[in-house]
JSON list of C-alpha atoms in Angstrom, two decimals:
[
{"chain": "A", "resi": 1, "resn": "UNK", "atom": "CA", "xyz": [16.50, -13.07, -9.77]},
{"chain": "A", "resi": 2, "resn": "UNK", "atom": "CA", "xyz": [16.04, -14.10, -13.26]},
{"chain": "A", "resi": 3, "resn": "UNK", "atom": "CA", "xyz": [12.64, -12.42, -14.63]},
{"chain": "A", "resi": 4, "resn": "UNK", "atom": "CA", "xyz": [9.54, -15.06, -15.00]},
{"chain": "A", "resi": 5, "resn": "UNK", "atom": "CA", "xyz": [8.71, -16.72, -17.74]},
{"chain": "A", "resi": 6, "resn": "UNK", "atom": "CA", "xyz": [5.75, -17.80, -19.79]},
{"chain": "A", "resi": 7, "resn": "UNK", "atom": "CA", "xyz": [3.64, -20.77, -18.59]},
{"chain": "A", "resi": 8, "resn": "UNK", "atom": "CA", "xyz": [5.37, -20.12, -14.70]},
{"chain": "A", "resi": 9, "resn": "UNK", "atom": "CA", "xyz": [2.81, -21.52, -12.16]},
{"chain": "A", "resi": 10, "resn": "UNK", "atom": "CA", "xyz": [1.22, -18.49, -10.05]},
{"chain": "A", "resi": 11, "resn": "UNK", "atom": "CA", "xyz": [0.61, -20.62, -6.85]},
{"chain": "A", "resi": 12, "resn": "UNK", "atom": "CA", "xyz": [-0.97, -19.96, -3.31]},
{"chain": "A", "resi": 13, "resn": "UNK", "atom": "CA", "xyz": [-0.99, -22.29, -0.22]},
{"chain": "A", "resi": 14, "resn": "UNK", "atom": "CA", "xyz": [0.89, -24.89, -2.66]},
{"chain": "A", "resi": 15, "resn": "UNK", "atom": "CA", "xyz": [-2.46, -25.07, -5.49]},
{"chain": "A", "resi": 16, "resn": "UNK", "atom": "CA", "xyz": [-2.30, -23.21, -8.88]},
{"chain": "A", "resi": 17, "resn": "UNK", "atom": "CA", "xyz": [-3.68, -20.20, -9.08]},
{"chain": "A", "resi": 18, "resn": "UNK", "atom": "CA", "xyz": [-2.77, -18.91, -12.32]},
{"chain": "A", "resi": 19, "resn": "UNK", "atom": "CA", "xyz": [-0.36, -18.59, -15.41]},
{"chain": "A", "resi": 20, "resn": "UNK", "atom": "CA", "xyz": [2.66, -16.17, -16.22]},
{"chain": "A", "resi": 21, "resn": "UNK", "atom": "CA", "xyz": [2.30, -14.94, -20.06]},
{"chain": "A", "resi": 22, "resn": "UNK", "atom": "CA", "xyz": [5.09, -13.02, -19.98]},
{"chain": "A", "resi": 23, "resn": "UNK", "atom": "CA", "xyz": [7.94, -11.53, -17.55]},
{"chain": "A", "resi": 24, "resn": "UNK", "atom": "CA", "xyz": [11.07, -9.45, -17.62]},
{"chain": "A", "resi": 25, "resn": "UNK", "atom": "CA", "xyz": [12.77, -6.91, -16.16]},
{"chain": "A", "resi": 26, "resn": "UNK", "atom": "CA", "xyz": [12.04, -3.41, -15.61]},
{"chain": "A", "resi": 27, "resn": "UNK", "atom": "CA", "xyz": [14.66, -1.49, -15.87]},
{"chain": "A", "resi": 28, "resn": "UNK", "atom": "CA", "xyz": [13.25, 1.75, -15.09]},
{"chain": "A", "resi": 29, "resn": "UNK", "atom": "CA", "xyz": [11.72, 0.75, -11.81]},
{"chain": "A", "resi": 30, "resn": "UNK", "atom": "CA", "xyz": [14.45, -1.86, -10.74]},
{"chain": "A", "resi": 31, "resn": "UNK", "atom": "CA", "xyz": [11.56, -4.95, -10.72]},
{"chain": "A", "resi": 32, "resn": "UNK", "atom": "CA", "xyz": [11.09, -7.92, -12.38]},
{"chain": "A", "resi": 33, "resn": "UNK", "atom": "CA", "xyz": [7.49, -8.03, -13.99]},
{"chain": "A", "resi": 34, "resn": "UNK", "atom": "CA", "xyz": [5.30, -9.96, -15.01]},
{"chain": "A", "resi": 35, "resn": "UNK", "atom": "CA", "xyz": [1.71, -10.48, -16.78]},
{"chain": "A", "resi": 36, "resn": "UNK", "atom": "CA", "xyz": [-0.56, -13.42, -16.41]},
{"chain": "A", "resi": 37, "resn": "UNK", "atom": "CA", "xyz": [-3.62, -14.77, -15.81]},
{"chain": "A", "resi": 38, "resn": "UNK", "atom": "CA", "xyz": [-4.74, -15.45, -12.44]},
{"chain": "A", "resi": 39, "resn": "UNK", "atom": "CA", "xyz": [-7.92, -16.86, -10.54]},
{"chain": "A", "resi": 40, "resn": "UNK", "atom": "CA", "xyz": [-10.61, -13.61, -9.99]},
{"chain": "A", "resi": 41, "resn": "UNK", "atom": "CA", "xyz": [-10.26, -14.54, -5.80]},
{"chain": "A", "resi": 42, "resn": "UNK", "atom": "CA", "xyz": [-6.29, -13.73, -5.85]},
{"chain": "A", "resi": 43, "resn": "UNK", "atom": "CA", "xyz": [-6.76, -10.94, -8.12]},
{"chain": "A", "resi": 44, "resn": "UNK", "atom": "CA", "xyz": [-6.72, -7.96, -5.91]},
{"chain": "A", "resi": 45, "resn": "UNK", "atom": "CA", "xyz": [-4.08, -5.50, -5.70]},
{"chain": "A", "resi": 46, "resn": "UNK", "atom": "CA", "xyz": [-1.69, -6.60, -2.44]},
{"chain": "A", "resi": 47, "resn": "UNK", "atom": "CA", "xyz": [-2.21, -10.47, -2.85]},
{"chain": "A", "resi": 48, "resn": "UNK", "atom": "CA", "xyz": [0.46, -12.37, -2.61]},
{"chain": "A", "resi": 49, "resn": "UNK", "atom": "CA", "xyz": [1.20, -15.92, -3.97]},
{"chain": "A", "resi": 50, "resn": "UNK", "atom": "CA", "xyz": [4.57, -17.63, -4.73]},
{"chain": "A", "resi": 51, "resn": "UNK", "atom": "CA", "xyz": [6.20, -17.95, -8.32]},
{"chain": "A", "resi": 52, "resn": "UNK", "atom": "CA", "xyz": [7.62, -21.46, -9.72]},
{"chain": "A", "resi": 53, "resn": "UNK", "atom": "CA", "xyz": [11.22, -19.52, -10.79]},
{"chain": "A", "resi": 54, "resn": "UNK", "atom": "CA", "xyz": [13.33, -22.45, -12.94]},
{"chain": "A", "resi": 55, "resn": "UNK", "atom": "CA", "xyz": [12.14, -24.53, -9.96]},
{"chain": "A", "resi": 56, "resn": "UNK", "atom": "CA", "xyz": [12.88, -21.77, -7.03]},
{"chain": "A", "resi": 57, "resn": "UNK", "atom": "CA", "xyz": [9.60, -20.88, -5.35]},
{"chain": "A", "resi": 58, "resn": "UNK", "atom": "CA", "xyz": [9.83, -16.95, -4.73]},
{"chain": "A", "resi": 59, "resn": "UNK", "atom": "CA", "xyz": [7.15, -14.15, -3.66]},
{"chain": "A", "resi": 60, "resn": "UNK", "atom": "CA", "xyz": [5.00, -12.78, -6.03]},
{"chain": "A", "resi": 61, "resn": "UNK", "atom": "CA", "xyz": [2.58, -9.58, -5.47]},
{"chain": "A", "resi": 62, "resn": "UNK", "atom": "CA", "xyz": [-0.56, -7.95, -7.65]},
{"chain": "A", "resi": 63, "resn": "UNK", "atom": "CA", "xyz": [-0.12, -4.28, -8.42]},
{"chain": "A", "resi": 64, "resn": "UNK", "atom": "CA", "xyz": [-2.95, -1.99, -9.15]},
{"chain": "A", "resi": 65, "resn": "UNK", "atom": "CA", "xyz": [-1.29, 0.20, -11.70]},
{"chain": "A", "resi": 66, "resn": "UNK", "atom": "CA", "xyz": [1.82, 0.54, -13.66]},
{"chain": "A", "resi": 67, "resn": "UNK", "atom": "CA", "xyz": [4.80, 1.36, -11.07]},
{"chain": "A", "resi": 68, "resn": "UNK", "atom": "CA", "xyz": [6.42, 3.57, -13.96]},
{"chain": "A", "resi": 69, "resn": "UNK", "atom": "CA", "xyz": [5.48, 6.91, -13.54]},
{"chain": "A", "resi": 70, "resn": "UNK", "atom": "CA", "xyz": [7.91, 9.13, -16.09]},
{"chain": "A", "resi": 71, "resn": "UNK", "atom": "CA", "xyz": [6.03, 12.50, -14.82]},
{"chain": "A", "resi": 72, "resn": "UNK", "atom": "CA", "xyz": [6.14, 11.75, -11.36]},
{"chain": "A", "resi": 73, "resn": "UNK", "atom": "CA", "xyz": [2.58, 12.52, -10.79]},
{"chain": "A", "resi": 74, "resn": "UNK", "atom": "CA", "xyz": [2.15, 10.10, -8.02]},
{"chain": "A", "resi": 75, "resn": "UNK", "atom": "CA", "xyz": [2.84, 10.61, -4.08]},
{"chain": "A", "resi": 76, "resn": "UNK", "atom": "CA", "xyz": [6.01, 8.88, -3.05]},
{"chain": "A", "resi": 77, "resn": "UNK", "atom": "CA", "xyz": [6.97, 7.99, 0.20]}
]
């Protein structure tokens, strides 16, 4: 999947709840990552929404902190 691009809409229940400001592939974490502005009601960690990615609707999830942990300080399953 291509990375999110600036200006892409974030949606929940078919309503626009945010906008992507930048996005790219996270090579170290193997995920598409994006920054954006989101309605505060949708901003809790784990909140799921949809992203219009060049006409294809894909899932997006709010993450709480950086997924990159170079010193392996966080426990992993």
